[in-house]
Short mmCIF file of N, CA, C and O in Angstrom, two decimals:
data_model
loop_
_atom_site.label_atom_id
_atom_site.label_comp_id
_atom_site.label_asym_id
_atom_site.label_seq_id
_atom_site.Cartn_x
_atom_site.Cartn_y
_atom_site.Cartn_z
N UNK A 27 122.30 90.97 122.94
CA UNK A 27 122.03 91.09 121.52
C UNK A 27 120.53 90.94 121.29
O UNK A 27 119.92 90.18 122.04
N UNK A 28 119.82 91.63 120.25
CA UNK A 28 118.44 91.54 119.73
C UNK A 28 118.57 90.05 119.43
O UNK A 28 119.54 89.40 119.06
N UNK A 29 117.06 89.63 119.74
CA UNK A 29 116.63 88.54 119.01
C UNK A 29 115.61 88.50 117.86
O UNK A 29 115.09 87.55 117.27
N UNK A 30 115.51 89.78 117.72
CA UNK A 30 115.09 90.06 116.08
C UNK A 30 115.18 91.37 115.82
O UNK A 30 115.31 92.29 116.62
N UNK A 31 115.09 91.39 114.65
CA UNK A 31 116.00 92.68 113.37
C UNK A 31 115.14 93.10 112.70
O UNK A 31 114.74 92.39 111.78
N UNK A 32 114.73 94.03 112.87
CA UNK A 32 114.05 94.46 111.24
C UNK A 32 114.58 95.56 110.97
O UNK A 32 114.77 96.51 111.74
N UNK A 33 114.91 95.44 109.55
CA UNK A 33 115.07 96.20 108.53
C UNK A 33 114.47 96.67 107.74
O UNK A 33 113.64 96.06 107.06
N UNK A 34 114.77 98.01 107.63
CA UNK A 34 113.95 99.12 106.16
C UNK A 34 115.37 99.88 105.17
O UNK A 34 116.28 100.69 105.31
N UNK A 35 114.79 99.00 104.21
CA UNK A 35 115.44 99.24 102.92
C UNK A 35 115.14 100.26 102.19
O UNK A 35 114.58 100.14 101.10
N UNK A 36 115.46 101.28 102.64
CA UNK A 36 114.97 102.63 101.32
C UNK A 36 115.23 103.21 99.81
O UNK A 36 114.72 104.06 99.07
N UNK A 37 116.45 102.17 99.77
CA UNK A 37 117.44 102.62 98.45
C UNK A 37 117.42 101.43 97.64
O UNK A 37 117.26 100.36 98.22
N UNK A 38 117.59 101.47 96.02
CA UNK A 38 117.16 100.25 95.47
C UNK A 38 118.13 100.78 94.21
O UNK A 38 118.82 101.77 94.43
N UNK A 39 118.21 100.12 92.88
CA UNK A 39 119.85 100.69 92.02
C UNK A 39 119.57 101.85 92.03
O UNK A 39 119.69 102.20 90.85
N UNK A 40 119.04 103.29 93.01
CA UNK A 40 119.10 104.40 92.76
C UNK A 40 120.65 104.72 93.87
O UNK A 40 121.40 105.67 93.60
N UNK A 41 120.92 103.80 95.05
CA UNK A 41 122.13 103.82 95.88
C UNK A 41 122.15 102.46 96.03
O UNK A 41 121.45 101.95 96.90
N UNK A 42 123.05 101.60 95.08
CA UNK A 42 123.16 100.30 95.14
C UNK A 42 124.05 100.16 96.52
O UNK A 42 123.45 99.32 97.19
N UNK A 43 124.97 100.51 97.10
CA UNK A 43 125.76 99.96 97.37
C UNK A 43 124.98 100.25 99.39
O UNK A 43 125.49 99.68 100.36
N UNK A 44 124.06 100.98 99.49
CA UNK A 44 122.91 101.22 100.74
C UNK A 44 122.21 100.23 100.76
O UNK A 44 121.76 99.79 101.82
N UNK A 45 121.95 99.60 99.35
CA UNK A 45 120.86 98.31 99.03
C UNK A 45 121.53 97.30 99.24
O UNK A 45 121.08 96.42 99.98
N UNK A 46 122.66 97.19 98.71
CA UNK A 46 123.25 95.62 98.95
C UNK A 46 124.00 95.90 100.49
O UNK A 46 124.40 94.91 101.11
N UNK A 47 124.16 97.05 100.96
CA UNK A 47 124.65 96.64 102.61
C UNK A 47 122.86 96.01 103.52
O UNK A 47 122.74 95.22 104.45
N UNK A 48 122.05 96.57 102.94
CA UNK A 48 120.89 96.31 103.98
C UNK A 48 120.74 94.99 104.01
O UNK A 48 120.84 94.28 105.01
N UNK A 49 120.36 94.48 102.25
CA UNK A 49 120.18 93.03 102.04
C UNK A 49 121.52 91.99 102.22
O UNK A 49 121.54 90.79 101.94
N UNK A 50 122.12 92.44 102.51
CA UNK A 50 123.80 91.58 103.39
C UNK A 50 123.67 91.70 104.66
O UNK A 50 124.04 90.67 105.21
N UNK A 51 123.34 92.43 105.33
CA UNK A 51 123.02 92.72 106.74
C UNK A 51 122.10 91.50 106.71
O UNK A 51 122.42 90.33 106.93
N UNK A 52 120.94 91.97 106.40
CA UNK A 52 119.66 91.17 107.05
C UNK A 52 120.01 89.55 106.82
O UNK A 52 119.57 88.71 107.60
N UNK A 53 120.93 89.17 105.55
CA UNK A 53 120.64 87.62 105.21
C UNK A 53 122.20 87.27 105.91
O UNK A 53 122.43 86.07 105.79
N UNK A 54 123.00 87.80 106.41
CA UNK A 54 123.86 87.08 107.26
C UNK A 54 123.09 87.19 108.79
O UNK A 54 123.23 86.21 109.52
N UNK A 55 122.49 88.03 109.17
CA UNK A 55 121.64 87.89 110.67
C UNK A 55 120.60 86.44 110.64
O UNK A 55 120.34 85.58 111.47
N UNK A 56 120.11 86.75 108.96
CA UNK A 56 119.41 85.30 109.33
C UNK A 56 120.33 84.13 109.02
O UNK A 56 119.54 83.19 108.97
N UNK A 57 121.35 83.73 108.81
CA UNK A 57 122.13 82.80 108.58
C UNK A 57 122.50 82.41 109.85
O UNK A 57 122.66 81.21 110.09
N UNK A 58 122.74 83.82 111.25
CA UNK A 58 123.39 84.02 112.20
C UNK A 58 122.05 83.26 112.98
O UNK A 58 122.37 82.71 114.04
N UNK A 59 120.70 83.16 112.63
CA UNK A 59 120.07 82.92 113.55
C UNK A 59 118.83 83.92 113.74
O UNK A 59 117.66 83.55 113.88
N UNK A 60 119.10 84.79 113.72
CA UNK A 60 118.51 85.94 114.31
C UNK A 60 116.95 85.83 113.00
O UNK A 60 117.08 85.77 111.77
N UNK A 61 115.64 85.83 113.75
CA UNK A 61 114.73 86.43 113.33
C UNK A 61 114.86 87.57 112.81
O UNK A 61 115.02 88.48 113.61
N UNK A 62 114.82 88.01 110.98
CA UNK A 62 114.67 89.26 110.63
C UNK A 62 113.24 89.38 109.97
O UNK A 62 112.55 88.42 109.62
N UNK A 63 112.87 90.84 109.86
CA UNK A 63 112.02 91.24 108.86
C UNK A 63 112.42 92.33 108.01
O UNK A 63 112.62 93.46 108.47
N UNK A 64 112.54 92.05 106.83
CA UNK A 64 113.12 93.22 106.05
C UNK A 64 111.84 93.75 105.53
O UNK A 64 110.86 93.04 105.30
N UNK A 65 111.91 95.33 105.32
CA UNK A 65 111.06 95.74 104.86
C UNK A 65 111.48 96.71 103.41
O UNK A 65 112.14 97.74 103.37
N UNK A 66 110.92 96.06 102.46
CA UNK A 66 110.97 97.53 101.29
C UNK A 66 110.36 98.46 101.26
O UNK A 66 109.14 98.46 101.44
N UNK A 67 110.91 99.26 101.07
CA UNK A 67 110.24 100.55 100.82
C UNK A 67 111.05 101.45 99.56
O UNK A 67 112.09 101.19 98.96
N UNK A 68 110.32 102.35 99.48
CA UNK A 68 111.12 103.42 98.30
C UNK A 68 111.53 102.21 97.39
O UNK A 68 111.24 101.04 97.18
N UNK A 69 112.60 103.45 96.87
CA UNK A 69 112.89 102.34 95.61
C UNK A 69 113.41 100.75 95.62
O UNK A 69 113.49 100.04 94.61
N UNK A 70 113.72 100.37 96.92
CA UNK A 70 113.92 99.08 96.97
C UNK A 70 112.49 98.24 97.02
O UNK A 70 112.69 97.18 97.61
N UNK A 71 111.09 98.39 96.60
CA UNK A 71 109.96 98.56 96.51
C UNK A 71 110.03 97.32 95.41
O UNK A 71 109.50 96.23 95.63
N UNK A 72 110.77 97.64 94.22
CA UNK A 72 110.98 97.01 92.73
C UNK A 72 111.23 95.59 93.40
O UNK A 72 110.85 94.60 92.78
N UNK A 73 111.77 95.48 94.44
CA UNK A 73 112.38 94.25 94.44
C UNK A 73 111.50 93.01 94.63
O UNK A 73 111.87 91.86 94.40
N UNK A 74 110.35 93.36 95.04
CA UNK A 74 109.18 92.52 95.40
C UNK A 74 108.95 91.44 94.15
O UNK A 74 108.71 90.23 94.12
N UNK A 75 109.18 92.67 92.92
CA UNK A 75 108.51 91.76 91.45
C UNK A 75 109.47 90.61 91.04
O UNK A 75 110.61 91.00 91.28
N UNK A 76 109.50 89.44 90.56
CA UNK A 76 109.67 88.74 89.92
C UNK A 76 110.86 89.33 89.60
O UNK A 76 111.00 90.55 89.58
N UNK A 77 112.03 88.30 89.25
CA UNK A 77 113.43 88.81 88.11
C UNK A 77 114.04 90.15 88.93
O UNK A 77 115.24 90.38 88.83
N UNK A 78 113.11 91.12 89.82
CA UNK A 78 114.10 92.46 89.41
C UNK A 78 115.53 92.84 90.10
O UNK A 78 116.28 93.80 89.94
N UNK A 79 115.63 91.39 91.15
CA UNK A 79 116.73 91.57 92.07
C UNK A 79 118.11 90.99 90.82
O UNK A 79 119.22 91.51 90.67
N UNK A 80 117.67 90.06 90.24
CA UNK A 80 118.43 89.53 89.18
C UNK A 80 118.96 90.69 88.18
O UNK A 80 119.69 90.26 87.29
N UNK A 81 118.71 92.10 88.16
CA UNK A 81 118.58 93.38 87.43
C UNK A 81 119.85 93.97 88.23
O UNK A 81 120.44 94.79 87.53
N UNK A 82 120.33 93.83 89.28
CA UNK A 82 120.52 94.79 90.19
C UNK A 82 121.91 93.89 90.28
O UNK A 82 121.95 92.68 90.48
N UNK A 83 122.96 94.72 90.09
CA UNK A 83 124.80 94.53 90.18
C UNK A 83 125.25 95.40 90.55
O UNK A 83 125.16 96.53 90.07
N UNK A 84 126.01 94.97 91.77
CA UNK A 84 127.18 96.14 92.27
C UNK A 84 128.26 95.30 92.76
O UNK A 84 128.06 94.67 93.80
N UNK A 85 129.78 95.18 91.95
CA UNK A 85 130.63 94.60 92.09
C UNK A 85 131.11 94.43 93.34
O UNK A 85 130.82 95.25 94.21
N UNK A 86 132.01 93.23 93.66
CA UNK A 86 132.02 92.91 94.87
C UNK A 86 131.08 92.35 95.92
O UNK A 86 131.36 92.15 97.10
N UNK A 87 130.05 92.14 95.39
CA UNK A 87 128.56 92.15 96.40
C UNK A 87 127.99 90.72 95.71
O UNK A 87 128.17 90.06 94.68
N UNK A 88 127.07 90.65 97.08
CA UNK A 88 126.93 89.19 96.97
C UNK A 88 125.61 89.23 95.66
O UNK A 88 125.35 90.31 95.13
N UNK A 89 125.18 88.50 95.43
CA UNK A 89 124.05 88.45 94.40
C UNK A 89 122.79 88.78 95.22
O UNK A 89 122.67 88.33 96.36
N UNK A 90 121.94 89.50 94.71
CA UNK A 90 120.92 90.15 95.32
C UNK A 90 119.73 89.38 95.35
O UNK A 90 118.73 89.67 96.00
N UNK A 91 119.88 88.27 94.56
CA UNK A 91 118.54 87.43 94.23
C UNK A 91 118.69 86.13 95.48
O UNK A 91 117.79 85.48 96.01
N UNK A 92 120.09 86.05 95.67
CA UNK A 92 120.76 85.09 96.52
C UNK A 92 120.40 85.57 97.97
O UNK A 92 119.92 84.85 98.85
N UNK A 93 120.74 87.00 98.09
CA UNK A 93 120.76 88.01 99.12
C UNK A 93 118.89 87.20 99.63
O UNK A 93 118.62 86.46 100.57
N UNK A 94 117.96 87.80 98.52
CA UNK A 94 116.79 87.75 98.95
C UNK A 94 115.81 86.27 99.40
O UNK A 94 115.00 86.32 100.33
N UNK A 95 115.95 85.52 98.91
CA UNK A 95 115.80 84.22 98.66
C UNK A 95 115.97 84.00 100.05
O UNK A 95 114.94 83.89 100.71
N UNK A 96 117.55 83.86 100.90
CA UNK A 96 117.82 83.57 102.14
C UNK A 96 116.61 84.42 102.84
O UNK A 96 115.69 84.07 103.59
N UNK A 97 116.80 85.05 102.58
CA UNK A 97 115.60 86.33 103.29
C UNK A 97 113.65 85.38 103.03
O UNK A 97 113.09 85.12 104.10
N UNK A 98 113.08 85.10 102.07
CA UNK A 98 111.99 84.50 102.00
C UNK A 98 112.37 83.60 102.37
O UNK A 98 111.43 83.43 103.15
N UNK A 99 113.28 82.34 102.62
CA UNK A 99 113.12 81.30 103.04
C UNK A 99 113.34 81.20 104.90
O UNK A 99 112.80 80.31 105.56
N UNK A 100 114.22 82.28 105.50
CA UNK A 100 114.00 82.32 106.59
C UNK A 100 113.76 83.30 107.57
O UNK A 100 114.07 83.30 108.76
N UNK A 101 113.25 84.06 106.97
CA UNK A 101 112.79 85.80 107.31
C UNK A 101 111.68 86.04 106.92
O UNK A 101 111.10 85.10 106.38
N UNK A 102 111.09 87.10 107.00
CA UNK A 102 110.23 87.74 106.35
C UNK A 102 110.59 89.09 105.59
O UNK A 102 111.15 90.03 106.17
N UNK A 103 110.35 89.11 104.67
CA UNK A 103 110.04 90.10 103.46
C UNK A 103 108.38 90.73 103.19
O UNK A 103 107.34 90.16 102.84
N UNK A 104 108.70 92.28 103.55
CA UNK A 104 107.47 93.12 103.38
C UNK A 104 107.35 94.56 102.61
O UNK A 104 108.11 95.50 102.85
N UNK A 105 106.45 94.60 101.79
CA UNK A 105 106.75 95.27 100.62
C UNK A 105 105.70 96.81 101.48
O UNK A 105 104.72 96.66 102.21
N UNK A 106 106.17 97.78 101.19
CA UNK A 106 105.24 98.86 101.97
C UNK A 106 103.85 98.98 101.25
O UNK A 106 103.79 98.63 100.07
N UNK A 107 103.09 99.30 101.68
CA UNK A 107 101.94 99.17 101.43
C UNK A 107 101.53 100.52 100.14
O UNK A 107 101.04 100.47 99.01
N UNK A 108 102.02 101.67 101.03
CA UNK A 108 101.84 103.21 99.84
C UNK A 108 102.85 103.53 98.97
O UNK A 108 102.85 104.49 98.20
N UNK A 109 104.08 102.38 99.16
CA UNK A 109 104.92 101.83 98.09
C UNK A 109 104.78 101.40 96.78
O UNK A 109 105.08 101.77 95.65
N UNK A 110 104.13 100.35 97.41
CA UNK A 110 103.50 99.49 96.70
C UNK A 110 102.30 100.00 95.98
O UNK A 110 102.06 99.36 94.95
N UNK A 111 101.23 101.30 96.32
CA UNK A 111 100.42 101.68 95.68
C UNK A 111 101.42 102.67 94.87
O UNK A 111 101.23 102.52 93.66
N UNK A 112 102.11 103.32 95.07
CA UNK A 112 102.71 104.53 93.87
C UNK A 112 103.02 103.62 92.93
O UNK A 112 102.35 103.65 91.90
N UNK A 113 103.87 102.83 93.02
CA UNK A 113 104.41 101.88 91.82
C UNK A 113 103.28 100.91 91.04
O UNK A 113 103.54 100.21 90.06
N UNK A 114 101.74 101.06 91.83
CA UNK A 114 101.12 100.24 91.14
C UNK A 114 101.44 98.71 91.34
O UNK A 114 101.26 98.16 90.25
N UNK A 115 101.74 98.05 92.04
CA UNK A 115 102.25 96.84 92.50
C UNK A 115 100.98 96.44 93.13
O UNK A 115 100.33 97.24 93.81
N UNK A 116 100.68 95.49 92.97
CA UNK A 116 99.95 94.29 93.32
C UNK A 116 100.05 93.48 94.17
O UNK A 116 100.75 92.65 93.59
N UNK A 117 99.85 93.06 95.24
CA UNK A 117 99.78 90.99 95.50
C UNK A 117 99.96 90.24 94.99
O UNK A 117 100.66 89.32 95.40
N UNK A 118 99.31 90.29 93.64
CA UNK A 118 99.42 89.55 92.44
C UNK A 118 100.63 89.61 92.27
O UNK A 118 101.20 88.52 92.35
N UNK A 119 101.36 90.62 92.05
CA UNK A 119 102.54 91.17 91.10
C UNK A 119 103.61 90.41 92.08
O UNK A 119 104.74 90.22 91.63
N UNK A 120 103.36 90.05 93.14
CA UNK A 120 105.29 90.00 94.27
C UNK A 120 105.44 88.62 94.10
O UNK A 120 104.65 87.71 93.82
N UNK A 121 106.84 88.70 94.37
CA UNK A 121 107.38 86.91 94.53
C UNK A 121 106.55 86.58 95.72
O UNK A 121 106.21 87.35 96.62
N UNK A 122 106.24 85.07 95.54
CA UNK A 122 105.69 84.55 96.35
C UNK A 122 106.36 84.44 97.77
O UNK A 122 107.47 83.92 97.73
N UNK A 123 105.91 84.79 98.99
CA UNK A 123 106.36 85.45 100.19
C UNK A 123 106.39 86.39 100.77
O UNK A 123 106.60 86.50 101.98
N UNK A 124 106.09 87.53 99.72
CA UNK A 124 106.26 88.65 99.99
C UNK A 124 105.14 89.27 100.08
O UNK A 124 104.33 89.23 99.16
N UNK A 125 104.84 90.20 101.62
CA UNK A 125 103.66 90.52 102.15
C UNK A 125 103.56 91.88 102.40
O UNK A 125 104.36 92.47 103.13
N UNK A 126 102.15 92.70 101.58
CA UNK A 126 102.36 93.48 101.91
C UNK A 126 101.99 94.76 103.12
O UNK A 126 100.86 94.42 103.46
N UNK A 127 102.26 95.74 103.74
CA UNK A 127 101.87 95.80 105.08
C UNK A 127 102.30 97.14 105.20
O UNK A 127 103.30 97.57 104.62
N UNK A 128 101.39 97.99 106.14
CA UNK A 128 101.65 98.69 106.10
C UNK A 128 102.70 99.83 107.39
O UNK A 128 103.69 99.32 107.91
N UNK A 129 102.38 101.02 107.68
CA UNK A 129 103.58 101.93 108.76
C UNK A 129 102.71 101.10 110.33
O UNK A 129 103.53 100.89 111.22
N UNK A 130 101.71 100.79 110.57
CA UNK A 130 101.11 100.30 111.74
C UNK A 130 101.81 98.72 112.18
O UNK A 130 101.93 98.17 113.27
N UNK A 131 102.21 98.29 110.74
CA UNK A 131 102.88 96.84 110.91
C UNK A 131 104.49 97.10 111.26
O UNK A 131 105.10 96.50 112.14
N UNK A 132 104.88 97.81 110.66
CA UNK A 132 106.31 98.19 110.73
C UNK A 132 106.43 98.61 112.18
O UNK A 132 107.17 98.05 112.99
N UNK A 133 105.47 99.87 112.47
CA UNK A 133 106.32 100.11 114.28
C UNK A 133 105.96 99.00 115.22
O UNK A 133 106.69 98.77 116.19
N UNK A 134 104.73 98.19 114.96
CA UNK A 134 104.83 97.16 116.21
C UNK A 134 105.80 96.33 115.88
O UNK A 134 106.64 96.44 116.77
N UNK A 135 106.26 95.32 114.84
CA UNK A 135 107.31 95.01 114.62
C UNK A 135 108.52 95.72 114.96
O UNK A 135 109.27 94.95 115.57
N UNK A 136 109.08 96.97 114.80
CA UNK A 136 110.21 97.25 115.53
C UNK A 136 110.01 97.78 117.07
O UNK A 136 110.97 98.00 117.82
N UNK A 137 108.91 97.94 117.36
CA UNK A 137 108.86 98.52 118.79
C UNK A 137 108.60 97.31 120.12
O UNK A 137 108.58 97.54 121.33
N UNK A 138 108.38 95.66 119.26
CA UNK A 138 108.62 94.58 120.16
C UNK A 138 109.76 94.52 121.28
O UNK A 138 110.68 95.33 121.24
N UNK A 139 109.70 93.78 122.03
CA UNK A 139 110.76 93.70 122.88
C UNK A 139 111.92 92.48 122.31
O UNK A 139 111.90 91.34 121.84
N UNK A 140 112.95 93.56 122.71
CA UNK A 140 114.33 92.28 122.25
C UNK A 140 114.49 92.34 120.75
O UNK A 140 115.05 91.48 120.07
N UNK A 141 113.84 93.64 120.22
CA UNK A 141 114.05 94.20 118.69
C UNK A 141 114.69 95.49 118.66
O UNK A 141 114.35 96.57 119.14
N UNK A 142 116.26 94.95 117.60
CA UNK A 142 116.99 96.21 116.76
C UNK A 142 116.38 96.58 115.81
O UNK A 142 115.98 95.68 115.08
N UNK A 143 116.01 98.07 115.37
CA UNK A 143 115.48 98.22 113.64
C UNK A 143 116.75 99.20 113.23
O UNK A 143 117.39 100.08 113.80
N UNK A 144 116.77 98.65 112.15
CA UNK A 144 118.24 99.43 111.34
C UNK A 144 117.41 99.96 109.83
O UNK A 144 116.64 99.33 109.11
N UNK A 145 117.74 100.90 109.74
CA UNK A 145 117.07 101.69 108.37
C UNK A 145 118.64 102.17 107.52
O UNK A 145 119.73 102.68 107.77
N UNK A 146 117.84 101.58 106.34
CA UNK A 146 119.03 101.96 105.07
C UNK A 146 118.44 102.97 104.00
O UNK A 146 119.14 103.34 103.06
#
């Protein structure tokens, strides 16, 4: 088994139910142990700001703010960098934890050794 995960989140309430499998994936791996890094991108991009996971319902599914939280407190969370510039997003603007980085950070992170990357 990998001893770390990273994830890219591409879908955000434009395919809720792609969004809440990624962010369920990643925060039971870190529950499981496993070093993750989730990464936003595309429209899961929003999620960086303040409140907006609290926005986001898809029945049956765990809470997304709950989802993420596990994720900043024992993962890492990374907001894309030319993401983050289309939307106008800031440093300023993200929950605190959340770093932003760009496609050079993402492949050495998944191209480590003893790393799965799963894209949603």
């Amino acid at each position: 088994m990998a001893k770390k995960l990273v994830i890219k989140v591409t879908a955000g309430a434009d395919a809720p139910e792609r969004c809440s499998q990624a962010f369920t994936v990643a925060a039971v791996a870190v529950a499981s142990g496993v070093d993750v890094s989730l990464w936003l991108t595309g429209e899961s991009a929003w999620f960086a700001l303040p409140g907006r996971a609290a926005e986001f319902e898809l029945p049956h599914a765990a809470p997304l703010p709950d989802l993420l939280d596990s994720l900043l407190t024992a993962g890492r969370v990374t907001l894309c960098t030319q993401c983050a510039a289309r939307r106008e997003i800031t440093e300023q603007d993200v929950i605190k934890g959340v770093r932003i980085a760009g496609a050079q950070v993402f492949v050495q992170e998944a191209m480590a050794d003893g790393t799965q990357a799963l894209v949603y």
